[in-house]
Short mmCIF file of C-alpha atoms in Angstrom, two decimals:
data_model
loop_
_atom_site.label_atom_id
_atom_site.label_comp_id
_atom_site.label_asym_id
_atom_site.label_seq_id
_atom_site.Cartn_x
_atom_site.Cartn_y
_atom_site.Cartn_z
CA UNK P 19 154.59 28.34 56.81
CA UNK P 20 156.50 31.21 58.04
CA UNK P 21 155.23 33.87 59.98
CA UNK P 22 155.16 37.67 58.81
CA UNK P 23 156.86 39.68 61.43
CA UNK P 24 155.06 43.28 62.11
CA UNK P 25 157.01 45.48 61.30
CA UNK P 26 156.76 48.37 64.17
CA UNK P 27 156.08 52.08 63.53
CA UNK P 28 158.89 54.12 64.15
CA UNK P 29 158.51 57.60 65.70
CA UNK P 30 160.79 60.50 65.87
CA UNK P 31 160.76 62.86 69.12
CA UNK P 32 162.30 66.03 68.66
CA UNK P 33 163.54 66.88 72.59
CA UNK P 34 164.78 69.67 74.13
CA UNK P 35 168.28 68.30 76.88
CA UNK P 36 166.67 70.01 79.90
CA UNK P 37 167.12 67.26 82.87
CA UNK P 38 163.35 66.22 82.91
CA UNK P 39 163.15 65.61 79.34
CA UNK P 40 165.91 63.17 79.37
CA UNK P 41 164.54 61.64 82.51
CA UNK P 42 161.37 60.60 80.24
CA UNK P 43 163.37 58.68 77.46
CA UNK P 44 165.27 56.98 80.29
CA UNK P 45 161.76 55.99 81.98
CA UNK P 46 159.97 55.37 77.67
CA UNK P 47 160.56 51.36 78.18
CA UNK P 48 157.52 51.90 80.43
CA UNK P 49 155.59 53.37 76.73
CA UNK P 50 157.03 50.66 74.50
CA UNK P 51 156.18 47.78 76.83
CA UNK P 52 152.80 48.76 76.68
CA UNK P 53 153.10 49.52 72.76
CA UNK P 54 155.12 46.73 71.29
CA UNK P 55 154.36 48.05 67.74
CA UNK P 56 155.73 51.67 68.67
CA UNK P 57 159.40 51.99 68.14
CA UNK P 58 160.96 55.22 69.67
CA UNK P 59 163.59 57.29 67.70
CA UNK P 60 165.04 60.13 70.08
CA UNK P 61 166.50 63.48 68.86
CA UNK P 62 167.59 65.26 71.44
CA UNK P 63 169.26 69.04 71.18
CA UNK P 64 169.75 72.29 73.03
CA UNK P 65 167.05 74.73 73.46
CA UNK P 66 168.47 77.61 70.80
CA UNK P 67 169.27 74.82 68.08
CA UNK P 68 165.87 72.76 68.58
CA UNK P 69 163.88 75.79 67.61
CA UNK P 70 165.06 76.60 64.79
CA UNK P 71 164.70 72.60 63.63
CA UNK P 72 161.57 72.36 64.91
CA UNK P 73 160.24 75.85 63.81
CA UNK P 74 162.27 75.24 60.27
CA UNK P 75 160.28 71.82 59.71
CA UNK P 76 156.53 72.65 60.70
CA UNK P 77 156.54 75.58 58.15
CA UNK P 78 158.15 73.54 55.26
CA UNK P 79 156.23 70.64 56.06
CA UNK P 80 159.62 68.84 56.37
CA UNK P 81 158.11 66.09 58.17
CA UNK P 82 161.19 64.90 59.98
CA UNK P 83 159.17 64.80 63.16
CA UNK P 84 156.15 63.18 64.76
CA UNK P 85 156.35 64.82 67.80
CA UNK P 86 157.93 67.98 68.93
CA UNK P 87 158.71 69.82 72.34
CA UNK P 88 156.98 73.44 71.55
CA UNK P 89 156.47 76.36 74.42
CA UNK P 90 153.33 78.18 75.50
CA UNK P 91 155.21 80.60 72.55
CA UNK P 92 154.70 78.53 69.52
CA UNK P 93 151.52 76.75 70.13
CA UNK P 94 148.91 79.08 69.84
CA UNK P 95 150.48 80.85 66.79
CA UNK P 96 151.25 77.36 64.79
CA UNK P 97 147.70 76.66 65.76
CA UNK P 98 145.84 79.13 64.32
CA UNK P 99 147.76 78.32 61.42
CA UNK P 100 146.58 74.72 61.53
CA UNK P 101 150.30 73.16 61.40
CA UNK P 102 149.47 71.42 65.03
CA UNK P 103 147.23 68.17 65.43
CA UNK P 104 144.15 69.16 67.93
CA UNK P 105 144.47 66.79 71.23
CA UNK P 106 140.42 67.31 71.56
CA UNK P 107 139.93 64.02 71.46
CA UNK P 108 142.33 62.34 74.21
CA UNK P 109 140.33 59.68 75.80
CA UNK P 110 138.63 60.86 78.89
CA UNK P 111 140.63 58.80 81.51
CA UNK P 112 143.50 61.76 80.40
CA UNK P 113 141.33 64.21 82.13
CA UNK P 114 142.20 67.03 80.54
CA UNK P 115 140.20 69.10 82.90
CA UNK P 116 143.09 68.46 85.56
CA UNK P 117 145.69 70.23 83.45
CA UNK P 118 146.13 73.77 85.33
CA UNK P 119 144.01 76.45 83.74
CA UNK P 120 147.21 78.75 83.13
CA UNK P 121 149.15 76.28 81.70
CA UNK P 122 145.95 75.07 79.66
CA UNK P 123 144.86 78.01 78.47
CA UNK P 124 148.50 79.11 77.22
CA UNK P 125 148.15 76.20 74.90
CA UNK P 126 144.70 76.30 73.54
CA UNK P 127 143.30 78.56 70.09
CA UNK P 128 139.39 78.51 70.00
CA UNK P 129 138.52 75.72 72.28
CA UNK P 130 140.99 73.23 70.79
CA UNK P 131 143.85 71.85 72.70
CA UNK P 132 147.04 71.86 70.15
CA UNK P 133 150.32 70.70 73.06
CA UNK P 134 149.55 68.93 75.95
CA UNK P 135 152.29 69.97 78.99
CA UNK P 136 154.92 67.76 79.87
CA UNK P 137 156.06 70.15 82.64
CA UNK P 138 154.93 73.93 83.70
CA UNK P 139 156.79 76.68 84.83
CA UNK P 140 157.06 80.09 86.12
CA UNK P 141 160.37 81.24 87.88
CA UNK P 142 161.24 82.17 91.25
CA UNK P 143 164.72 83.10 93.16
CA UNK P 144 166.93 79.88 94.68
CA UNK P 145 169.16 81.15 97.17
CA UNK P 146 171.67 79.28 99.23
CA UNK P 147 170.53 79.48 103.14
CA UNK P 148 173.69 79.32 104.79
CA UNK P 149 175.59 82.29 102.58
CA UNK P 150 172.28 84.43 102.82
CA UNK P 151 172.53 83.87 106.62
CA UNK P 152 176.21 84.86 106.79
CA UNK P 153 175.56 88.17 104.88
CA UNK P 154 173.50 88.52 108.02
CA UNK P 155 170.62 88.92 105.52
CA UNK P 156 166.78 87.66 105.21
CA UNK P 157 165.09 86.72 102.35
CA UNK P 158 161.31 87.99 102.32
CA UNK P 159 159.22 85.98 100.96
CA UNK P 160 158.32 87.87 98.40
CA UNK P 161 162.13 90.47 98.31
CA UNK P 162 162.34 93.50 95.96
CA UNK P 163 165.00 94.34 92.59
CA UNK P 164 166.57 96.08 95.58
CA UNK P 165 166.72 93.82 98.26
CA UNK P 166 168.04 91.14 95.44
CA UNK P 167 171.28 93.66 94.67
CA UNK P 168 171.84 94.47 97.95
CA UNK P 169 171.87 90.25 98.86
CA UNK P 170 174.06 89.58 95.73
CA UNK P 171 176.96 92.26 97.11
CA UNK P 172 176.96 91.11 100.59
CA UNK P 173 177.30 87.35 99.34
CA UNK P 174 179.92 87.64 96.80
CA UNK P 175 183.27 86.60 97.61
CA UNK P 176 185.21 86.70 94.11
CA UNK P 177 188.87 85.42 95.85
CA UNK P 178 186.61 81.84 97.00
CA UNK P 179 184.71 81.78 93.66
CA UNK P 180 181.38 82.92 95.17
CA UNK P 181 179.54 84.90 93.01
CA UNK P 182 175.88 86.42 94.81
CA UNK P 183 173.94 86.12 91.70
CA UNK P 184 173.95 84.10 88.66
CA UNK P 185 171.23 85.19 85.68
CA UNK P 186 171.02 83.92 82.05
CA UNK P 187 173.18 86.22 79.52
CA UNK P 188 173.63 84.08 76.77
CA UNK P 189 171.65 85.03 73.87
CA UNK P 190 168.72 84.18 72.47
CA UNK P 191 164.90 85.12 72.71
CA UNK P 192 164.18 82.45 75.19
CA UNK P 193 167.68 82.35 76.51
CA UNK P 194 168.52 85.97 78.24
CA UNK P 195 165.58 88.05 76.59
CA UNK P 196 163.03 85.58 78.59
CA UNK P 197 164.42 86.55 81.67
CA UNK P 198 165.08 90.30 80.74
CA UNK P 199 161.74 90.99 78.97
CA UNK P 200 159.67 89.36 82.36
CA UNK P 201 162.41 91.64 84.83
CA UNK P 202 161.63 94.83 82.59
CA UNK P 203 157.86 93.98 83.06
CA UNK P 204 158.46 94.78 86.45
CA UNK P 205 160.23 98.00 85.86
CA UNK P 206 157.29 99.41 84.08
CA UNK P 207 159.02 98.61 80.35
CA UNK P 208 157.14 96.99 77.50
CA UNK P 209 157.94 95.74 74.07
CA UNK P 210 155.25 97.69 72.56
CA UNK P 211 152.89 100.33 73.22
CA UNK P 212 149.07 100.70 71.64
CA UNK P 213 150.12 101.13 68.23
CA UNK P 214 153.08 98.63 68.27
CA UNK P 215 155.77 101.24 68.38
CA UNK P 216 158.79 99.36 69.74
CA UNK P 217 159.78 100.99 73.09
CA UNK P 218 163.54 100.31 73.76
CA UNK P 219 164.22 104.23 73.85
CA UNK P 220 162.01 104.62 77.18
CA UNK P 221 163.62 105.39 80.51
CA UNK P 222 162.15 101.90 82.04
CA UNK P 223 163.77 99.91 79.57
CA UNK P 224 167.07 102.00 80.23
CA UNK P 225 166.73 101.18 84.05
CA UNK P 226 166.25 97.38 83.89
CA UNK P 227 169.14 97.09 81.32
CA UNK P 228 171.00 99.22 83.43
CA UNK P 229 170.41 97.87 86.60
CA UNK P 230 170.72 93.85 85.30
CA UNK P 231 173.90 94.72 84.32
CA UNK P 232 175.83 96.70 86.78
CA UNK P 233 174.28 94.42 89.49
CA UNK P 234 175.88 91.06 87.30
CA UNK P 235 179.28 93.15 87.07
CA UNK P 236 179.37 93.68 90.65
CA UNK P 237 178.30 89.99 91.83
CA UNK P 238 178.01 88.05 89.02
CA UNK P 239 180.21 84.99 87.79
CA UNK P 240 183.27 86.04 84.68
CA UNK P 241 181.78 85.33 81.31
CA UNK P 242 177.94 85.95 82.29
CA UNK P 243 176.91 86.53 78.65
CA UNK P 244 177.71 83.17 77.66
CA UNK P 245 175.75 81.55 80.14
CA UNK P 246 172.26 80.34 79.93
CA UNK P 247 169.49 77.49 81.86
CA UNK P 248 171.98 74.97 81.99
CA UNK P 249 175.16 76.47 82.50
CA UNK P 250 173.89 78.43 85.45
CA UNK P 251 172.30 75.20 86.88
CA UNK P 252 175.62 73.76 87.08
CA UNK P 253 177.36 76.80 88.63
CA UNK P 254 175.17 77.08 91.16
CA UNK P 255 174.75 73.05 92.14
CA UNK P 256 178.66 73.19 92.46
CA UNK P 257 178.27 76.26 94.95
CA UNK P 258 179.56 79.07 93.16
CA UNK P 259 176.30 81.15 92.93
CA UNK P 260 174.37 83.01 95.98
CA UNK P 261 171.22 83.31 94.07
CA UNK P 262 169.94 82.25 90.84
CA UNK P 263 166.47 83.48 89.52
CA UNK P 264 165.86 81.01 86.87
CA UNK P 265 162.47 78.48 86.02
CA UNK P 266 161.03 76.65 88.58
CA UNK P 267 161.52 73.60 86.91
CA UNK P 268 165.29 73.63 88.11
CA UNK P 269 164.25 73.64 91.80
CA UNK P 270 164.15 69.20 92.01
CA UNK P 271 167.87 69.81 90.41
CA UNK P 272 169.02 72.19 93.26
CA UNK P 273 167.75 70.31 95.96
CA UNK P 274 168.94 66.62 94.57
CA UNK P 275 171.92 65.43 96.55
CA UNK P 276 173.35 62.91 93.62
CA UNK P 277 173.88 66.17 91.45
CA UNK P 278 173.64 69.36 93.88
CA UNK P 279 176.54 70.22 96.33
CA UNK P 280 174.42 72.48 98.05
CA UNK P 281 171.14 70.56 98.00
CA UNK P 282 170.15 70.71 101.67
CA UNK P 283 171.49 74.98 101.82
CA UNK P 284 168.56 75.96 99.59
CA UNK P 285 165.82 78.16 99.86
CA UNK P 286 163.03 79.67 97.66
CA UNK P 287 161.17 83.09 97.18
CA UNK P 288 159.20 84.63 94.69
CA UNK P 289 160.38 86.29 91.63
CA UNK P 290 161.42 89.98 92.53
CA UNK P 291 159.50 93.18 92.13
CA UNK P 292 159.75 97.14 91.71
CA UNK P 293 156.92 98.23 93.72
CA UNK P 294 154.99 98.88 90.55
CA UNK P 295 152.38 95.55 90.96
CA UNK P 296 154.29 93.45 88.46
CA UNK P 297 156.77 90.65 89.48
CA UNK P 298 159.98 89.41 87.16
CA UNK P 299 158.46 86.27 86.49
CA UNK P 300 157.26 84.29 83.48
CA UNK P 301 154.77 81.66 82.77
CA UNK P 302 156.42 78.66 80.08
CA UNK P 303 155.26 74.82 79.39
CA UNK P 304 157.37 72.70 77.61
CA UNK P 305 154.47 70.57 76.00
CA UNK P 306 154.51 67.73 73.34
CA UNK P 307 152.85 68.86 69.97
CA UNK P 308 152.42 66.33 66.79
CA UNK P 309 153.08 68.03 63.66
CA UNK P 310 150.11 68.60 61.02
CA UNK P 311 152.36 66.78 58.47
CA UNK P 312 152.63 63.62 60.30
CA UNK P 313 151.41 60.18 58.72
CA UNK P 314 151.88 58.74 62.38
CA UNK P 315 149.01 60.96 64.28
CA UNK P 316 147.54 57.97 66.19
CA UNK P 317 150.86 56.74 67.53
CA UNK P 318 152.02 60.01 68.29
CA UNK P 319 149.15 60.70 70.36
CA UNK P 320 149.48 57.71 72.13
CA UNK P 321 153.08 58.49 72.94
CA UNK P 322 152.27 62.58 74.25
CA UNK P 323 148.71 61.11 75.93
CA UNK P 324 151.72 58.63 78.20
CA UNK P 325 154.41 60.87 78.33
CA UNK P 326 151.78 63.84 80.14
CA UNK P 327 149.57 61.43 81.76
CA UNK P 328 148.71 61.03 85.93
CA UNK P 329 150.24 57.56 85.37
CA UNK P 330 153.70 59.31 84.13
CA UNK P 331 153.76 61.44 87.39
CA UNK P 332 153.28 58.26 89.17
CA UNK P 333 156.05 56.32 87.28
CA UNK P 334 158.72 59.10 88.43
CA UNK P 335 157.33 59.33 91.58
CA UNK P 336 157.76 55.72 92.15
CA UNK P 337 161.28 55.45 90.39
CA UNK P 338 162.82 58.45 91.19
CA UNK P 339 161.06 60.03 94.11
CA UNK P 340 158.35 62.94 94.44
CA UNK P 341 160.64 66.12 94.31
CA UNK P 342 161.85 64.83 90.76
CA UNK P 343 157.87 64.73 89.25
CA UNK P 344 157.54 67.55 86.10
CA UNK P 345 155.82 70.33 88.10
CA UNK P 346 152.86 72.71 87.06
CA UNK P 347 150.70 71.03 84.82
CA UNK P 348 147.97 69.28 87.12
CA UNK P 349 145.74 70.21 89.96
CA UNK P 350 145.79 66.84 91.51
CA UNK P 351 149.88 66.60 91.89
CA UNK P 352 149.52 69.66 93.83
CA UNK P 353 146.26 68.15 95.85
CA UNK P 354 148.31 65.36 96.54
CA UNK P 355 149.84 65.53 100.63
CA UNK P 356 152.88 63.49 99.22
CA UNK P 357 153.78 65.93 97.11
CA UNK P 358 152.83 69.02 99.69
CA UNK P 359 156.01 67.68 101.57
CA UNK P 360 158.45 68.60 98.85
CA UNK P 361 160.19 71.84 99.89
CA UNK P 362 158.92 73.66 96.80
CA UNK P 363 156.31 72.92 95.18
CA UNK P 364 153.97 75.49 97.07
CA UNK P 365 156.54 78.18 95.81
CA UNK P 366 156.22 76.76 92.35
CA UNK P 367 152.22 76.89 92.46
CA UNK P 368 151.87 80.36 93.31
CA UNK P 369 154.63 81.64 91.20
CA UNK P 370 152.65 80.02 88.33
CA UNK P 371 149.25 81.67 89.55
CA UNK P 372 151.69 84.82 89.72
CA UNK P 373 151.98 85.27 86.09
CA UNK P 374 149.19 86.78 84.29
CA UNK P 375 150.23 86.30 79.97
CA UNK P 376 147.12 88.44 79.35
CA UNK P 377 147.75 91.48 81.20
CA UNK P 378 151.93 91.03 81.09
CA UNK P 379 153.32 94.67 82.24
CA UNK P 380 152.41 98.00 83.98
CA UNK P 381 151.07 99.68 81.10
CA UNK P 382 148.23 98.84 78.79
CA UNK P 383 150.00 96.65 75.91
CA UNK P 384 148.62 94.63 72.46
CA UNK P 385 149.72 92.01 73.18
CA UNK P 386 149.95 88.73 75.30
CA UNK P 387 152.46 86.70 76.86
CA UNK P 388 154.81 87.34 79.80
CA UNK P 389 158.86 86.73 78.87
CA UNK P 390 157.68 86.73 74.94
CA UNK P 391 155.40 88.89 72.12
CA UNK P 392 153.13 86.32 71.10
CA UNK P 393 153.23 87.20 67.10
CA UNK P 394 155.12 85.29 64.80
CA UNK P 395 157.73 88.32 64.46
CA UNK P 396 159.17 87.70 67.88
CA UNK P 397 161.32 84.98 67.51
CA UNK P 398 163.35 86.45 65.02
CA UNK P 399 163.44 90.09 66.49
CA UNK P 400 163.91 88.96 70.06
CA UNK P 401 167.12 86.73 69.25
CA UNK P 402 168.88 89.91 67.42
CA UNK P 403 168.36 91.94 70.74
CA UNK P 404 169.22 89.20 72.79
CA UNK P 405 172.72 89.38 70.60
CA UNK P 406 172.50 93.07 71.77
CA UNK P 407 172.11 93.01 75.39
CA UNK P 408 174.29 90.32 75.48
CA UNK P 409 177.01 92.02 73.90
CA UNK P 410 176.01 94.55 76.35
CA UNK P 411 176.97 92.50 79.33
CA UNK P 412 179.67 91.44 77.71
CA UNK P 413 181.03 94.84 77.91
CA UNK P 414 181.71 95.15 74.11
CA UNK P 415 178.72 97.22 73.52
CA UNK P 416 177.41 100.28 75.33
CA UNK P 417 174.18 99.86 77.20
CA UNK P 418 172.83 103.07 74.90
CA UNK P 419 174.15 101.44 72.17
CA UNK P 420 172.16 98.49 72.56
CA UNK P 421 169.29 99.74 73.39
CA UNK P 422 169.33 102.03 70.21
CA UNK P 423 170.09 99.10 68.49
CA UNK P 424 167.17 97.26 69.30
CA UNK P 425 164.97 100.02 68.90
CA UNK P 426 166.11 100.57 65.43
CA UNK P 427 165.75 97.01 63.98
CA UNK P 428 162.66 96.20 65.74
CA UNK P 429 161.24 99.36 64.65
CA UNK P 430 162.46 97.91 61.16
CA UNK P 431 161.09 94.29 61.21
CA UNK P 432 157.94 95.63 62.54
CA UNK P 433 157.48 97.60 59.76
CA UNK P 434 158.26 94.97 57.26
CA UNK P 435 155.84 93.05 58.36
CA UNK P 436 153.31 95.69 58.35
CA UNK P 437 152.55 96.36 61.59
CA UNK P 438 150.22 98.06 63.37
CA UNK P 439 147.62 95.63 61.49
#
């Protein structure tokens, strides 16, 4: 009599190609060893081009994926609108209660969990050691918009390729408008006042625009507006940038000798400020969600309860060392005196404990979230400015004539969608 096989359940990952993403299907042999009936189908894409799959599919119910890699953005609005799969019920030996309350809280609607984080971030400045100390220059630990322009010019040397600072321009609303909208929060701009009027045409917005891009023209790398996360990364492991504010996350990439030329010349410091009480940093999780419209639920959890688990930290840290463990999501990684030795994950810590989502600028604002709006509208709004300041940079586009533009259409959108509410 002949056996019937099993045939095993197949599930499909939607993944963004950020370095520790891919370092987790490299290291998923671990997951299907221990679930023989759980086949693993990988789709992996770049950030702009995954949200709009991802975002596309959850709101048709396309189903084409049974588990997605969603921000601190998406989460809480897709669950309120009950398109997510509640992670409640984890089995206790997950401890959810070890997941950092920032990065937690970012990621649950009324008491229900809806992502659970694969990695946490905020973002801080990298700066190469030996070019900061032959500008004759100190970084603070803690150094000012000022002190940051001031560093860039002294380490720039255009004729050797050595550009001082390197900053995402390529656009998109968590491409360059996540780094611009946390750097105007510490210029005193906002989004939005009280009554949602969109606030482009204020002075602070004029000055962070303003200053972001004369300080990229005088020490930043040619063709700045197309360059976001990854293409920075590699300009600045190949020792072409002075200083690149950028997440966190990228600080095991920096300091890893197999990819970074410059591994051992790196130093950290907090994102700057403006003397105002805010600091140009964000708070972000890239966290695994399962889809409402999934007929795999069960198997999907199993795969995001390994994938985020205190047993995954311990698989990379065995395999591939501490510094290259996904940072910010758990109290006891940064309890643990192995990883206390790795050069930055204090810096990492308190730039996450930085960033306050619910209180995000100088003023009084509606709404919450640091280097985003968190209302459905934002995506969509945020990516047509991005085009704008990017275009700005890019010098074919005034900076008045940007900003006017993205006063006018989010003025627009805002109003088609009926805001205030």
């Amino acid at each position: 009599m002949l056996g019937t096989a099993t045939m095993a359940e197949k599930l499909t990952i939607a993944m963004v190609n950020n370095g520790d993403m891919i370092r987790m299907q490299k290291l998923s042999d671990d997951f299907t060893a221990k679930n023989p009936d759980i086949e693993l189908d990988w789709v992996t894409l770049e950030e702009n081009i995954l949200r709009q799959r991802v975002t596309t599919d959850i709101a048709t119910k396309g189903g084409q994926y049974d588990v997605m890699t969603i921000g601190t953005y998406e989460v809480p609005i897709w669950g309120k609108q009950g398109w997510l799969v509640s992670l409640n019920d984890l089995p206790a030996s997950y401890d959810i209660d070890d997941l950092l309350p920032a990065i937690r809280g970012g990621l649950t609607v009324d008491g229900e969990l809806y992502a659970a984080p694969f990695y946490g971030e905020s973002s801080m400045v990298m700066y190469r050691t030996d070019l900061m100390e032959k500008a004759g220059m100190e970084m603070p630990d803690a150094p000012t918009w000022t002190f940051i322009r001031e560093a860039a010019a002294a380490m720039t040397d255009k004729d050797a390729g050595i550009y001082g600072i390197c900053l995402r321009g390529k656009a998109g609303w968590g491409e360059n408008m996540a780094f611009l909208t946390a750097t105007a929060n510490s210029f005193g701009a906002k989004w939005f006042d009280m009554d949602w009027k969109a606030q482009f045409d204020s002075p602070e917005w004029k000055e962070a625009l303003t200053f972001y891009i004369e300080m990229m023209n005088e020490s930043g790398p040619p063709g700045a507006a197309n360059n976001g996360f990854n293409e920075n990364l590699s300009l600045f492991q190949t020792g072409k940038c002075g200083m690149w504010i950028d997440a966190t996350v990228a600080a095991s990439f920096v300091t890893n000798p197999t990819d970074s030329q410059v591994a051992d010349k790196v130093g950290f410091a907090l994102a700057p400020d403006n003397g105002l009480g805010k600091r140009g940093n964000w708070l972000w999780a890239w966290s695994l969600g399962i889809p409402a419209g999934t007929q795999k639920a069960e198997s999907a959890k199993k795969f995001v309860e390994w994938a985020t688990s205190k047993e995954y930290l311990a698989l990379v840290a065995e395999k591939e060392g501490w510094a290259n463990v996904p940072p910010g999501t758990r109290t006891s990684l940064y309890e643990n005196p192995e990883y206390a030795k790795v050069p930055f994950a204090k810096m990492t810590l308190d730039s996450i404990n930085a960033a306050d989502p619910q209180n995000p600028t100088v003023d009084k604002v509606p709404y919450v979230g640091v280097q985003f709006v968190a209302i459905p509208e934002f995506q969509g709004i945020a990516t047509a400015v991005g085009q704008q300041f990017s275009a700005a940079l890019a010098g074919t586009t005034s900076i008045d004539d940007a900003l006017s533009n993205a006063q006018a259409l989010t003025t627009r959108e805002m109003q088609k969608a009926g805001y205030p509410k």
